XYZ file of C-alpha atoms in Angstrom:
725
model
C 3.295 -8.018 59.956
C 6.071 -7.301 57.462
C 5.450 -8.251 53.861
C 7.524 -11.307 52.890
C 10.238 -10.721 50.294
C 8.485 -13.016 47.830
C 5.361 -10.920 48.182
C 7.361 -7.740 47.601
C 8.309 -9.211 44.242
C 4.602 -9.706 43.509
C 3.879 -6.097 44.465
C 6.599 -4.903 42.087
C 5.200 -7.116 39.341
C 1.754 -5.596 39.840
C 3.121 -2.059 39.555
C 4.994 -3.009 36.398
C 1.924 -4.629 34.833
C -0.165 -1.547 35.632
C 2.335 0.640 33.783
C 2.444 -1.672 30.776
C -1.348 -1.875 30.687
C -1.513 1.905 30.340
C 1.217 2.166 27.704
C 0.126 -0.750 25.525
C -3.342 0.774 25.084
C -1.834 3.696 23.139
C 1.047 1.789 21.590
C 1.386 2.195 17.830
C 3.871 0.063 15.884
C 6.762 1.647 14.047
C 5.810 0.142 10.721
C 6.689 1.714 7.382
C 4.287 4.145 5.768
C 3.907 3.746 2.021
C 5.040 6.829 0.076
C 1.559 7.471 -1.279
C -0.299 10.767 -1.446
C -4.040 10.311 -1.092
C -5.794 13.426 -2.375
C -9.126 11.685 -2.770
C -12.269 13.086 -1.210
C -12.503 10.122 1.167
C -9.172 11.114 2.702
C -10.738 14.087 4.452
C -11.803 13.784 8.065
C -11.107 10.081 8.656
C -9.494 9.519 12.038
C -6.920 6.949 13.059
C -9.251 5.764 15.818
C -11.820 4.554 13.289
C -11.752 0.907 14.359
C -14.172 -1.975 14.474
C -15.151 -4.047 17.477
C -12.110 -6.261 16.966
C -9.823 -3.272 17.394
C -8.797 -3.284 13.741
C -8.818 -0.212 11.514
C -11.808 -0.149 9.202
C -11.031 -0.378 5.484
C -12.453 2.985 4.487
C -11.167 6.493 4.087
C -7.381 6.386 4.216
C -7.145 3.508 6.671
C -5.552 1.439 3.904
C -2.445 3.633 4.282
C -2.247 3.326 8.053
C 0.250 0.941 9.647
C -1.401 -2.420 10.055
C -1.927 -3.662 13.643
C 0.709 -6.104 14.864
C -0.767 -9.611 14.961
C -0.555 -10.911 18.505
C -0.422 -7.495 20.182
C -4.016 -7.862 21.281
C -3.229 -11.301 22.757
C -0.278 -9.850 24.684
C -2.501 -7.082 26.010
C -5.074 -9.644 27.159
C -2.416 -11.783 28.875
C -1.110 -8.738 30.709
C -4.632 -7.910 31.856
C -5.227 -11.474 33.058
C -1.996 -11.627 35.073
C -2.652 -8.178 36.509
C -6.120 -9.240 37.611
C -4.806 -12.405 39.278
C -2.100 -10.471 41.134
C -4.499 -7.782 42.316
C -6.979 -10.367 43.548
C -4.251 -12.183 45.492
C -2.599 -9.107 47.003
C -5.928 -7.507 47.953
C -6.748 -10.383 50.280
C -6.405 -9.345 53.958
C -4.314 -12.407 54.780
C -2.192 -12.460 51.625
C 0.996 -12.018 53.702
C 0.420 -15.405 55.307
C -0.337 -17.221 52.061
C 2.303 -19.041 50.003
C 3.782 -17.013 47.130
C 1.603 -16.930 44.044
C 2.816 -18.668 40.899
C 2.407 -16.182 38.058
C 3.239 -15.851 34.378
C 3.897 -12.121 34.798
C 7.715 -12.255 34.417
C 7.278 -13.882 31.008
C 4.714 -11.438 29.566
C 6.711 -8.495 30.946
C 9.840 -9.797 29.228
C 7.935 -10.216 25.945
C 6.658 -6.632 26.172
C 10.198 -5.401 26.803
C 11.355 -7.171 23.646
C 8.545 -5.576 21.636
C 9.852 -2.171 22.720
C 13.561 -2.888 22.237
C 13.570 -5.151 19.194
C 14.788 -3.872 15.806
C 11.809 -2.295 14.090
C 9.454 -3.056 12.551
C 7.917 -5.706 14.762
C 5.584 -7.688 12.502
C 4.234 -10.421 14.777
C 3.896 -11.498 18.416
C 3.323 -15.049 19.658
C 3.735 -16.500 16.174
C 4.075 -20.265 15.663
C 6.114 -21.574 12.724
C 6.106 -25.147 11.446
C 9.438 -26.924 11.256
C 8.498 -28.364 7.858
C 8.999 -26.242 4.731
C 5.704 -25.123 3.254
C 4.593 -27.381 0.412
C 6.732 -30.385 1.386
C 3.836 -32.801 1.821
C 5.924 -35.975 2.215
C 8.142 -34.531 4.918
C 5.163 -32.969 6.661
C 3.350 -36.329 6.698
C 6.400 -37.989 8.257
C 6.592 -35.294 10.927
C 2.897 -35.691 11.731
C 3.241 -39.484 11.978
C 6.130 -39.103 14.407
C 4.209 -36.492 16.379
C 1.241 -38.846 16.666
C 3.443 -41.508 18.247
C 4.961 -39.046 20.705
C 1.764 -37.213 21.629
C -0.511 -40.225 21.815
C -2.389 -39.792 18.567
C -2.772 -35.990 18.222
C -1.998 -34.668 14.750
C 0.275 -31.755 15.645
C 3.318 -31.359 13.403
C 6.466 -30.047 15.109
C 6.444 -26.277 15.395
C 8.358 -23.506 17.138
C 6.826 -20.589 18.978
C 8.386 -17.159 18.447
C 7.526 -14.455 20.962
C 8.542 -11.443 18.845
C 9.109 -11.397 15.080
C 11.201 -8.266 14.551
C 13.240 -6.477 11.897
C 10.522 -7.056 9.324
C 10.699 -10.815 9.929
C 14.477 -11.155 9.800
C 14.875 -11.677 13.545
C 13.033 -14.122 15.783
C 13.124 -13.505 19.526
C 12.157 -16.161 22.058
C 11.913 -15.394 25.760
C 12.734 -18.138 28.262
C 12.349 -17.450 31.998
C 13.944 -20.712 33.146
C 16.009 -20.445 36.343
C 19.290 -22.092 37.300
C 17.448 -24.345 39.732
C 15.111 -25.641 37.051
C 17.964 -26.388 34.643
C 19.876 -28.168 37.418
C 16.830 -30.352 37.990
C 16.898 -31.319 34.318
C 20.565 -32.251 34.609
C 19.767 -34.467 37.604
C 17.027 -36.214 35.631
C 19.396 -36.808 32.720
C 22.103 -38.147 35.041
C 19.609 -40.518 36.620
C 18.411 -41.641 33.191
C 21.938 -42.352 32.006
C 22.668 -44.350 35.153
C 19.656 -46.579 34.590
C 20.075 -47.028 30.825
C 22.092 -50.251 31.036
C 19.502 -52.003 33.205
C 16.365 -50.995 31.226
C 14.998 -52.309 27.877
C 15.142 -50.224 24.719
C 12.787 -47.255 24.792
C 9.434 -47.914 23.165
C 9.578 -44.635 21.253
C 12.864 -45.635 19.673
C 14.648 -42.604 21.162
C 18.395 -43.123 21.658
C 19.909 -42.241 24.998
C 21.527 -38.786 24.940
C 25.287 -38.933 24.507
C 25.910 -35.171 24.581
C 24.669 -32.118 26.416
C 20.908 -31.845 26.119
C 18.180 -29.926 27.926
C 14.941 -28.022 27.270
C 16.766 -24.807 26.324
C 18.884 -26.553 23.693
C 15.868 -28.382 22.307
C 13.992 -25.073 22.072
C 16.903 -23.548 20.167
C 17.157 -26.478 17.739
C 13.433 -26.289 17.055
C 13.661 -22.546 16.375
C 16.601 -23.000 14.012
C 14.822 -25.761 12.103
C 11.708 -23.615 11.755
C 13.776 -20.594 10.702
C 15.328 -22.514 7.809
C 11.895 -23.825 6.825
C 10.320 -20.353 6.852
C 12.503 -17.832 4.988
C 11.179 -14.291 4.870
C 10.947 -11.875 1.943
C 12.103 -8.328 2.644
C 12.037 -5.923 -0.301
C 11.930 -8.941 -2.580
C 15.069 -10.536 -1.070
C 14.828 -13.836 0.801
C 16.375 -14.135 4.264
C 16.663 -16.901 6.846
C 15.568 -15.382 10.175
C 18.201 -14.949 12.871
C 17.218 -16.563 16.184
C 17.678 -14.742 19.496
C 17.118 -16.366 22.883
C 16.461 -13.992 25.776
C 17.241 -15.969 28.975
C 15.994 -13.570 31.621
C 16.773 -15.594 34.758
C 19.614 -17.904 33.773
C 22.996 -16.928 35.266
C 26.060 -19.113 34.558
C 28.207 -16.987 36.921
C 25.988 -17.390 39.976
C 27.143 -19.193 43.129
C 25.329 -21.857 45.069
C 24.141 -21.368 48.646
C 27.449 -22.840 49.744
C 29.424 -20.344 47.724
C 30.385 -22.838 45.036
C 30.111 -22.197 41.260
C 26.973 -23.550 39.649
C 27.041 -26.631 37.455
C 29.412 -25.953 34.558
C 26.852 -27.398 32.166
C 24.850 -24.160 32.448
C 27.746 -22.271 30.894
C 28.294 -25.076 28.392
C 24.643 -24.813 27.395
C 25.087 -21.157 26.502
C 28.255 -21.885 24.534
C 26.515 -24.648 22.611
C 23.631 -22.301 21.760
C 26.087 -19.811 20.309
C 27.847 -22.569 18.352
C 24.494 -23.544 16.856
C 24.098 -19.977 15.568
C 21.722 -18.630 18.201
C 22.202 -15.148 19.635
C 22.018 -15.508 23.426
C 21.039 -12.551 25.606
C 21.117 -13.001 29.381
C 19.174 -11.103 32.015
C 16.403 -8.532 31.906
C 16.400 -5.405 29.802
C 17.641 -2.238 31.508
C 14.768 -0.626 33.479
C 16.053 2.815 32.480
C 15.989 1.940 28.776
C 12.504 0.460 29.076
C 11.210 3.520 30.920
C 12.606 5.872 28.271
C 11.104 3.820 25.438
C 7.686 3.738 27.106
C 7.784 7.493 27.652
C 8.727 7.998 24.019
C 5.920 5.710 22.885
C 3.394 7.754 24.862
C 4.685 11.047 23.438
C 4.652 9.671 19.902
C 1.040 8.528 20.256
C 0.003 12.012 21.402
C 1.894 13.796 18.623
C 0.719 11.674 15.718
C -1.917 13.306 13.513
C -5.483 12.107 13.666
C -5.951 11.623 9.942
C -3.934 10.232 7.100
C -4.455 13.462 5.175
C -2.025 15.072 7.604
C 0.501 12.352 6.857
C 0.245 12.584 3.106
C 0.193 16.370 2.846
C 3.131 16.900 5.169
C 5.469 14.010 4.428
C 5.399 13.354 0.691
C 5.644 15.528 -2.402
C 5.482 14.504 -6.068
C 8.597 14.201 -8.184
C 9.373 16.702 -10.916
C 8.704 14.056 -13.558
C 5.142 12.784 -13.112
C 3.846 9.586 -14.682
C 0.156 9.646 -15.713
C -2.062 6.605 -16.109
C -5.223 6.275 -18.187
C -7.620 7.240 -15.394
C -5.901 10.598 -14.899
C -5.742 11.290 -18.627
C -9.526 10.922 -18.730
C -9.839 13.184 -15.687
C -7.689 15.880 -17.300
C -9.989 15.877 -20.333
C -13.282 15.599 -18.456
C -15.672 18.525 -18.571
C -16.118 18.105 -14.818
C -12.548 19.286 -14.348
C -12.871 22.388 -16.514
C -16.493 23.555 -16.748
C -17.949 26.324 -14.607
C -19.134 25.007 -11.254
C -22.700 25.156 -9.960
C -23.371 27.739 -7.289
C -25.630 25.505 -5.200
C -26.055 21.831 -4.425
C -29.511 21.958 -5.980
C -27.995 23.197 -9.210
C -25.426 20.393 -9.079
C -28.177 17.800 -8.619
C -29.875 19.087 -11.750
C -26.878 19.286 -14.043
C -26.929 15.685 -15.268
C -30.629 15.310 -16.001
C -31.133 14.666 -19.725
C -34.391 16.106 -21.123
C -37.380 13.793 -21.738
C -36.973 13.942 -25.520
C -33.417 12.620 -25.210
C -34.589 9.738 -23.064
C -37.366 8.940 -25.542
C -34.842 8.921 -28.374
C -32.484 6.663 -26.394
C -35.311 4.235 -25.617
C -36.179 4.017 -29.321
C -32.540 3.433 -30.184
C -32.436 0.525 -27.768
C -35.577 -0.984 -29.256
C -34.147 -0.699 -32.756
C -30.766 -2.052 -31.688
C -29.222 1.270 -32.547
C -26.854 1.244 -29.606
C -24.875 -1.656 -31.077
C -25.593 -1.867 -34.787
C -27.346 1.157 -36.326
C -25.544 4.175 -37.646
C -25.936 7.309 -35.562
C -25.008 10.825 -36.418
C -21.441 11.743 -35.501
C -19.941 14.968 -34.282
C -18.189 16.358 -37.343
C -14.797 17.999 -37.557
C -16.498 21.364 -38.037
C -18.228 20.902 -34.708
C -14.934 20.516 -32.853
C -12.678 22.679 -34.968
C -10.480 25.389 -33.496
C -12.414 28.657 -32.986
C -11.468 31.689 -34.999
C -8.808 34.019 -33.552
C -11.438 36.579 -32.636
C -13.633 34.090 -30.823
C -12.803 34.148 -27.105
C -15.659 32.041 -25.802
C -17.555 29.161 -27.369
C -21.044 29.620 -28.730
C -23.918 28.610 -26.445
C -24.825 24.962 -27.049
C -28.345 24.152 -28.233
C -29.239 22.450 -24.940
C -28.965 25.784 -23.153
C -32.002 27.072 -25.086
C -34.325 24.507 -23.538
C -36.909 25.914 -21.178
C -36.994 24.974 -17.523
C -40.242 23.100 -18.106
C -38.463 20.781 -20.544
C -36.015 19.660 -17.890
C -36.477 17.703 -14.710
C -34.435 19.205 -11.903
C -33.575 16.206 -9.756
C -31.647 13.085 -10.710
C -33.947 11.045 -8.477
C -36.624 11.487 -11.171
C -34.513 9.650 -13.737
C -35.145 6.095 -14.886
C -33.058 3.481 -13.157
C -30.649 2.982 -16.054
C -29.689 6.668 -16.081
C -29.885 7.298 -12.346
C -26.742 5.380 -11.380
C -24.565 7.111 -13.953
C -26.044 10.528 -13.200
C -25.527 10.045 -9.465
C -21.893 9.112 -10.014
C -21.291 12.214 -12.120
C -23.085 14.385 -9.573
C -20.892 13.048 -6.774
C -17.794 13.837 -8.805
C -19.146 17.315 -9.464
C -19.699 17.877 -5.743
C -16.121 16.762 -5.115
C -14.937 19.243 -7.723
C -16.907 21.955 -5.940
C -15.060 21.098 -2.730
C -11.629 21.405 -4.333
C -10.929 21.196 -8.027
C -8.610 18.488 -9.280
C -6.451 20.958 -11.192
C -6.176 23.123 -8.089
C -5.059 20.067 -6.107
C -2.471 19.255 -8.770
C -1.207 22.831 -8.735
C -0.834 22.936 -4.944
C 0.959 19.599 -4.653
C 3.226 20.217 -7.630
C 4.134 23.651 -6.314
C 5.140 22.055 -3.004
C 7.378 19.655 -4.917
C 8.917 22.485 -6.945
C 9.661 24.500 -3.810
C 11.217 21.433 -2.202
C 13.517 20.951 -5.200
C 14.331 24.665 -5.389
C 15.351 24.683 -1.740
C 17.866 21.922 -2.448
C 19.151 23.525 -5.661
C 19.906 27.025 -4.478
C 16.535 28.498 -5.408
C 16.495 27.213 -8.993
C 12.931 26.160 -9.806
C 12.792 23.015 -11.960
C 10.352 22.407 -14.778
C 7.640 19.811 -14.238
C 7.291 17.219 -16.999
C 4.347 14.858 -17.506
C 4.702 11.417 -19.081
C 2.356 8.659 -20.166
C 2.474 5.345 -21.989
C 1.549 4.849 -25.605
C -1.261 2.443 -24.732
C -2.765 4.813 -22.163
C -2.796 7.601 -24.731
C -4.335 5.445 -27.460
C -7.029 4.039 -25.187
C -7.815 7.522 -23.934
C -8.236 8.815 -27.480
C -10.518 5.896 -28.279
C -12.695 6.510 -25.235
C -12.978 10.235 -25.928
C -13.817 9.594 -29.570
C -16.537 7.201 -28.465
C -18.294 9.154 -25.694
C -16.562 12.517 -25.388
C -18.371 15.800 -25.908
C -17.326 18.800 -27.995
C -15.005 20.369 -25.441
C -13.674 17.032 -24.266
C -12.644 16.171 -27.828
C -10.917 19.508 -28.183
C -8.976 18.905 -24.990
C -7.958 15.430 -26.150
C -6.561 16.861 -29.378
C -4.736 19.588 -27.527
C -3.329 17.230 -24.909
C -2.011 14.516 -27.211
C -1.125 16.065 -30.570
C 1.848 18.020 -29.308
C 4.462 15.389 -28.281
C 7.805 15.851 -30.054
C 9.413 12.385 -29.918
C 13.042 11.609 -30.657
C 11.925 9.127 -33.311
C 8.631 8.975 -35.138
C 6.893 5.767 -34.155
C 5.327 3.520 -36.742
C 1.999 4.058 -34.978
C -0.079 6.676 -36.719
C -0.987 8.653 -33.632
C 2.579 9.856 -33.185
C 2.613 11.255 -36.714
C -0.554 13.147 -35.931
C 0.824 14.480 -32.667
C 3.749 16.196 -34.398
C 1.498 18.331 -36.600
C 0.266 20.789 -33.977
C 2.276 23.613 -32.482
C 2.571 23.512 -28.693
C 1.128 26.977 -28.201
C -1.772 26.203 -30.526
C -2.427 22.931 -28.717
C -2.316 24.657 -25.344
C -4.923 27.183 -26.472
C -7.109 24.347 -27.685
C -6.765 22.390 -24.449
C -7.629 25.306 -22.144
C -10.426 26.651 -24.364
C -13.625 26.996 -22.337
C -11.914 26.027 -19.068
C -12.573 27.971 -15.892
C -8.798 27.915 -15.364
C -6.383 30.169 -17.162
C -4.141 28.845 -19.902
C -1.181 26.883 -18.516
C -2.553 26.784 -14.966
C -0.908 23.346 -14.723
C 1.984 22.893 -17.214
C 0.657 19.721 -18.823
C 2.042 20.409 -22.294
C 3.923 19.074 -24.063
C 3.013 15.568 -22.934
C 5.933 13.117 -23.161
C 5.383 9.555 -24.401
C 7.522 6.599 -23.320
C 9.313 4.511 -25.880
C 9.298 0.743 -25.365
C 12.554 0.486 -23.434
C 13.874 3.989 -22.775
C 12.558 7.392 -21.882
C 12.934 9.818 -24.753
C 12.577 13.533 -25.284
C 13.558 14.685 -21.803
C 13.152 18.249 -20.560
C 16.503 19.174 -22.109
C 15.437 17.857 -25.507
C 17.490 14.672 -25.265
C 17.161 11.332 -23.579
C 16.072 11.457 -19.957
C 18.398 9.182 -17.925
C 17.059 6.790 -15.343
C 18.909 6.914 -12.006
C 17.916 3.683 -10.298
C 20.231 4.305 -7.344
C 18.141 7.219 -6.075
C 14.929 5.221 -6.036
C 13.315 4.385 -2.731
C 12.989 0.753 -1.595
C 9.253 1.086 -2.219
C 9.815 1.948 -5.889
C 12.222 -0.955 -6.321
C 9.779 -3.421 -4.772
C 6.903 -1.921 -6.771
C 8.920 -2.447 -9.941
C 9.522 -6.097 -9.035
C 5.830 -6.650 -8.319
C 4.816 -5.100 -11.647
C 7.426 -7.054 -13.613
C 6.349 -10.319 -11.997
C 2.698 -9.629 -12.835
C 3.393 -8.686 -16.428
C 5.753 -11.630 -16.947
C 2.811 -14.028 -16.728
C 1.204 -12.229 -19.639
C -2.190 -10.529 -20.005
C -5.448 -12.394 -20.457
C -8.784 -11.197 -21.873
C -11.147 -9.543 -19.449
C -13.771 -11.991 -18.128
C -16.459 -9.814 -19.745
C -14.687 -9.119 -23.022
C -16.818 -8.234 -26.039
C -16.946 -10.249 -29.285
C -14.347 -9.180 -31.836
C -16.955 -8.189 -34.423
C -18.335 -5.359 -32.263
C -15.105 -3.754 -31.082
C -12.727 -1.226 -32.584
C -8.976 -0.727 -32.301
C -6.798 2.359 -32.914
C -5.998 2.523 -36.653
C -2.814 3.670 -38.310
C -2.777 7.153 -39.756
C -3.246 7.364 -43.481
C -0.648 8.892 -45.767
C -2.937 11.862 -46.377
C -3.187 12.551 -42.661
C 0.582 12.306 -42.269
C 1.083 15.046 -44.911
C -1.308 17.560 -43.388
C 0.078 20.955 -42.499
C 1.112 21.864 -38.941
C -1.888 24.148 -38.424
C -4.432 21.498 -39.316
C -6.695 20.336 -36.493
C -7.243 16.634 -37.014
C -10.617 15.108 -36.258
C -10.667 12.024 -34.094
C -11.885 9.911 -36.985
C -9.854 6.839 -36.141
C -12.613 5.288 -34.055
C -16.122 4.392 -35.082
C -18.408 5.622 -32.276
C -20.989 3.031 -33.289
C -18.561 0.236 -32.449
C -17.798 -0.751 -28.873
C -14.332 -0.373 -27.331
C -12.899 -3.673 -26.140
C -12.332 -4.056 -22.426
C -8.698 -3.806 -21.436
C -6.848 -7.050 -20.852
C -6.169 -8.002 -17.251
C -3.135 -9.567 -15.631
C -3.154 -13.309 -15.201
C -1.644 -12.947 -11.729
C -4.494 -10.728 -10.521
C -7.590 -10.324 -12.733
C -8.590 -7.218 -10.771
C -5.690 -5.320 -12.335
C -5.618 -4.350 -15.996
C -2.353 -4.881 -17.820
C -2.091 -1.232 -18.867
C -2.552 -0.091 -15.242
C 0.334 -2.290 -14.101
C 2.386 -1.139 -17.088
C 1.818 2.502 -16.102
C 2.851 1.758 -12.516
C 5.976 0.012 -13.791
C 7.011 3.020 -15.881
C 6.975 5.258 -12.819
C 8.497 2.717 -10.425
C 11.497 1.855 -12.607
C 12.405 5.553 -12.786
C 11.566 6.534 -9.224
C 8.878 8.947 -10.423
C 5.487 9.681 -8.932
C 2.632 7.900 -10.697
C -0.542 9.988 -10.690
C -3.705 7.913 -10.840
C -7.420 8.161 -10.168
C -7.738 4.389 -9.806
C -7.764 4.025 -6.032
C -8.925 0.406 -6.084
C -5.982 -0.688 -8.221
C -3.535 1.124 -5.952
C -4.968 -0.718 -2.939
C -4.559 -4.034 -4.731
C -0.989 -3.293 -5.795
C -0.105 -2.089 -2.284
C -1.203 -5.452 -0.900
C 1.102 -7.168 -3.386
C 3.973 -4.879 -2.381
C 3.455 -5.667 1.284
C 3.261 -9.367 0.470
C 6.869 -9.383 -0.764
C 8.082 -7.821 2.474
C 8.574 -4.158 1.616
C 10.323 -2.267 4.413
C 11.042 1.445 4.300
C 10.272 4.895 5.686
C 10.684 4.261 9.417
C 12.037 7.258 11.282
C 15.547 6.183 12.397
C 15.142 8.262 15.556
C 12.264 6.021 16.593
C 14.243 2.773 16.449
C 16.591 1.280 18.988
C 19.926 3.070 18.962
C 22.469 1.214 16.856
C 20.201 -1.768 16.420
C 17.399 -0.534 14.225
C 17.173 -1.244 10.559
C 15.234 1.793 9.449
C 16.102 2.982 6.005
C 16.965 6.603 6.442
C 19.843 6.671 3.968
C 18.249 8.981 1.450
C 16.081 11.687 2.917
C 15.056 12.839 -0.565
C 13.746 9.377 -1.438
C 11.657 9.325 1.714
C 10.008 12.617 0.840
C 9.110 11.708 -2.733
C 5.781 10.018 -3.335
C 5.805 6.886 -5.455
C 2.041 7.036 -6.061
C -0.417 9.926 -5.951
C -4.133 9.137 -5.828
C -6.798 11.647 -6.859
C -10.540 11.349 -7.322
C -11.746 10.166 -10.742
C -13.425 12.489 -13.212
C -15.512 10.750 -15.857
C -16.326 12.123 -19.281
C -19.475 14.028 -18.389
C -20.185 16.490 -21.164
C -22.531 14.127 -22.989
C -24.706 13.711 -19.889
C -24.862 17.391 -19.018
C -28.002 19.409 -19.640
C -25.716 21.768 -21.579
C -24.501 19.064 -23.958
C -24.743 19.725 -27.688
C -27.660 17.901 -29.306
C -26.805 16.181 -32.579
């Protein structure tokens, strides 16, 4: 028996669903990748397929940089599987040819999938429902709910519109409608019958006036979508848009003829015209099978070619800018003894490096009992201890701790008391990371890649890398080093910060101190005792931002800010930072009392008149007084104000911000995504002529806005080689 034509349609639907089921499993959305380099240890070896049982990427490793799954994609996949199963069960029956045609939802889910492929990227949602009432309008929402209760028999469902595909970063709503001519004609017949009986029937109980103009389910759907679109504007790169509504009418044909060869009811064509007059984009018919096939093939190839870890993304796609903005966490890391000291040769040696001797622990316990940690005077490291070595001295003298016998030291951090174990373990982990790849080596490699990239564009001319930081980050760093830094860490702090040549001498005393040391002398002091050669990374001289402008550029004058070359990410990041800072900082929830904290003092007149060869001690901070916790932003207490300020300095100039504060970057990235940032989608991967990928400035795409490295704490004081005072 020949297969009926209606059943042939079902067979074709099954084949199509089988193809979609295979493609959708490997489908990855074309969502923007943040221009962030993640050089942290966790970035190594984490695969894209690291998902939980819900199919979502786990929040570890570099998954926070991966494109987020499209909400609703899983639901679409499930619907496709359900319809495929129903079709297969029906067609596999021996007598299916004799059965009536099966009613299936397959044409609808297939059309939705086609829109996901063809829609302007990025697609941000599937099967999303939007309320017709503006968010926060309680009075209007209550009125809508009351009306809905009357219409629906008591159910509290406010009017809402379903959108099948939210595309173009939220700026376009696409709704699929598979209504046929025959169904719409039936609606017209019902309306005609209703109008004919209106004069003989009492007023409708629901107080609904009789329609006096063209009306049907398609028009009502469009009106609902338009109302919801105006009630739900979308933020894209900080700009508010009202979504454009598109209706895909896959099976409606105003040019078709009836079985008698007559034109169909003219109201079908009038319906489409009215939709367009309302502001709806109307698209008739199915998508081209050839276009769909090509897009599915491309999606499969893209999934196979994409790297398996985010480290491949970050190392290959983004390079740092020539001007690099440093935050407080990186300043500490650049001074840390972990970054510079000789590395252990074995893991066992690393595990024993941060094990203070028993006599130190006994002394610390006594200090706690006497209240010495907060109130008693303790001996300080003097200026002679950290002074510049004589010209003939090439290596520092062995510290007293190195003379301790092996019996005086415990060799495993697991033997430490609980209060010291946590800190020692953290330092040991950082040391092991440094043994894997040193932070300075990572900086050198990435910066060199950026220099080569610039040189290639500038005819082989290699630019000079310049490092910048904020005044507050510098001052807080000096305070922290003065409080807990060791001998070499204090030397590095002096070398790193007392060399800036500003256009104007600030009223703050630290700037006067910084001008007293020659750059070459400071560089020698900074690299003294380091396992790296002098100038391995050109950190000096360190530039300091003024309040409103960048001063002392590489050419000796003011460094201009070219906002036009900044990427959309940097512009949105700037807006996020400005909005956070505009609410003002607030004290940290665990702030210390004012009587036990210290603040950076102004330099004295005597210090300001010291000669250029004088090495200044870090006497501005009392090590017996606690350093106040940094203030946090009112908008997000998890972010310190100085961290956001540092991010702002880089974002407003389009420079890479180097940070070791991975948690803060994650938090800020969430804020950036919340205001609708869109950028860095390959224009070749979007629909031809219809995509909205930002590929205007290739240079901006290649430059990282943020660069994350592993932290390096001040560790010299905890080392078994620390100087005993």
